[in-house]
Amino acid sequence: QVQLVESGGGLVQPGGSLRLSCVVSGISIRVYTVGWYRQAPGKQRELVASISSGGSTNYADSVKGLVTISRDNAKNTVYLQMNSLKPEDTAAYYCRLNYQRGYWGQGTQVTVSS
């Protein structure tokens, strides 16, 4: 059974940083693309960043230079390092494994507020 578990969210002040983790079980992520998405209240879920099996990365224009996606295949984990956070980054963050129909985690909440 494929499962994704996100962690690392929380309350952070504007300008702060967070590192989100997505641990995948039930399948090796080695040959799959994994993406991080976010959904703010009242808004559609949007792609933040993705990383291919070969390590190629793709970022939303709104976060370029502010976030870094990385993967550790040995740990079956994908990370999202977020820096210089702004209140508009407040959202639930989800990871998605691009396998079959796609698998999602349950999400981790990021709140940027003073």
Short mmCIF file of C-alpha atoms in Angstrom, two decimals:
data_model
loop_
_atom_site.label_atom_id
_atom_site.label_comp_id
_atom_site.label_asym_id
_atom_site.label_seq_id
_atom_site.Cartn_x
_atom_site.Cartn_y
_atom_site.Cartn_z
CA GLN A 1 0.00 0.00 0.00
CA VAL A 2 1.46 3.30 -1.10
CA GLN A 3 1.40 6.00 1.56
CA LEU A 4 2.83 9.50 1.74
CA VAL A 5 3.30 11.29 5.03
CA GLU A 6 4.18 14.97 5.15
CA SER A 7 5.68 16.70 8.15
CA GLY A 8 7.54 19.84 9.09
CA GLY A 9 4.77 22.39 8.88
CA GLY A 10 3.93 24.83 11.60
CA LEU A 11 3.64 28.45 12.58
CA VAL A 12 6.50 30.66 11.47
CA GLN A 13 7.05 34.41 11.40
CA PRO A 14 7.39 36.27 8.12
CA GLY A 15 10.90 35.91 6.81
CA GLY A 16 11.36 32.57 8.52
CA SER A 17 12.15 29.17 7.08
CA LEU A 18 10.69 25.70 7.18
CA ARG A 19 11.75 22.36 5.82
CA LEU A 20 8.96 20.03 4.85
CA SER A 21 9.46 16.29 4.49
CA CYS A 22 7.46 13.76 2.53
CA VAL A 23 8.16 10.16 3.47
CA VAL A 24 6.86 7.56 1.04
CA SER A 25 6.22 3.94 1.96
CA GLY A 26 5.02 0.97 -0.03
CA ILE A 27 7.04 1.76 -3.13
CA SER A 28 10.48 3.06 -4.03
CA ILE A 29 10.36 6.63 -5.29
CA ARG A 30 13.59 6.13 -7.22
CA VAL A 31 12.02 6.19 -10.70
CA TYR A 32 9.15 8.58 -10.06
CA THR A 33 8.57 12.29 -10.07
CA VAL A 34 7.37 13.75 -6.79
CA GLY A 35 5.78 17.13 -6.40
CA TRP A 36 4.87 19.52 -3.62
CA TYR A 37 1.56 21.32 -3.90
CA ARG A 38 -0.25 23.80 -1.68
CA GLN A 39 -3.81 24.86 -1.15
CA ALA A 40 -4.81 28.01 0.63
CA PRO A 41 -8.35 28.48 1.96
CA GLY A 42 -10.73 29.28 -0.86
CA LYS A 43 -8.12 28.66 -3.53
CA GLN A 44 -7.28 25.82 -5.87
CA ARG A 45 -4.45 23.47 -5.15
CA GLU A 46 -1.34 24.59 -7.01
CA LEU A 47 2.03 23.10 -7.83
CA VAL A 48 4.90 24.54 -5.81
CA ALA A 49 7.75 22.39 -7.05
CA SER A 50 8.50 19.00 -8.49
CA ILE A 51 11.56 16.82 -8.88
CA SER A 52 12.03 14.09 -11.43
CA SER A 53 13.72 10.74 -10.96
CA GLY A 54 16.82 12.21 -12.55
CA GLY A 55 16.83 15.18 -10.21
CA SER A 56 15.45 17.78 -12.61
CA THR A 57 13.44 20.39 -10.76
CA ASN A 58 10.53 22.60 -11.66
CA TYR A 59 9.29 25.54 -9.61
CA ALA A 60 6.25 27.76 -9.70
CA ASP A 61 7.19 31.28 -10.70
CA SER A 62 5.91 32.59 -7.38
CA VAL A 63 8.45 30.60 -5.37
CA LYS A 64 11.52 30.55 -7.59
CA GLY A 65 14.58 31.44 -5.58
CA LEU A 66 12.70 30.98 -2.32
CA VAL A 67 12.20 27.22 -2.17
CA THR A 68 14.34 24.22 -2.95
CA ILE A 69 13.05 20.73 -3.60
CA SER A 70 15.33 17.77 -3.09
CA ARG A 71 15.11 14.02 -2.75
CA ASP A 72 16.87 11.26 -0.89
CA ASN A 73 16.03 8.03 -2.63
CA ALA A 74 17.74 5.95 0.04
CA LYS A 75 15.34 7.40 2.59
CA ASN A 76 12.40 7.42 0.17
CA THR A 77 11.90 11.04 1.13
CA VAL A 78 11.41 14.31 -0.69
CA TYR A 79 12.07 17.64 0.98
CA LEU A 80 10.91 21.19 0.44
CA GLN A 81 13.11 23.88 1.94
CA MET A 82 11.23 27.15 2.14
CA ASN A 83 12.95 30.42 2.96
CA SER A 84 11.86 34.04 3.34
CA LEU A 85 8.31 32.93 4.00
CA LYS A 86 5.48 35.40 3.54
CA PRO A 87 1.92 35.41 4.85
CA GLU A 88 0.72 34.49 1.37
CA ASP A 89 2.62 31.21 1.69
CA THR A 90 0.11 30.15 4.33
CA ALA A 91 -1.52 26.97 3.08
CA ALA A 92 -1.79 23.24 3.51
CA TYR A 93 1.15 21.65 1.73
CA TYR A 94 0.80 18.25 0.08
CA CYS A 95 3.18 15.94 -1.69
CA ARG A 96 2.16 13.83 -4.65
CA LEU A 97 3.81 10.75 -6.10
CA ASN A 98 3.44 10.57 -9.87
CA TYR A 99 2.69 6.84 -9.95
CA GLN A 100 -0.38 5.31 -11.57
CA ARG A 101 -3.29 7.64 -10.79
CA GLY A 102 -1.15 9.67 -8.43
CA TYR A 103 -0.91 9.36 -4.68
CA TRP A 104 -1.30 12.19 -2.19
CA GLY A 105 -0.33 12.65 1.39
CA GLN A 106 -2.63 14.06 4.04
CA GLY A 107 -0.92 17.43 4.06
CA THR A 108 0.93 19.58 6.56
CA GLN A 109 -0.20 23.06 7.51
CA VAL A 110 2.11 26.03 7.09
CA THR A 111 1.05 29.28 8.71
CA VAL A 112 3.12 32.42 8.24
CA SER A 113 2.10 35.09 10.68
CA SER A 114 3.55 37.47 13.20
#
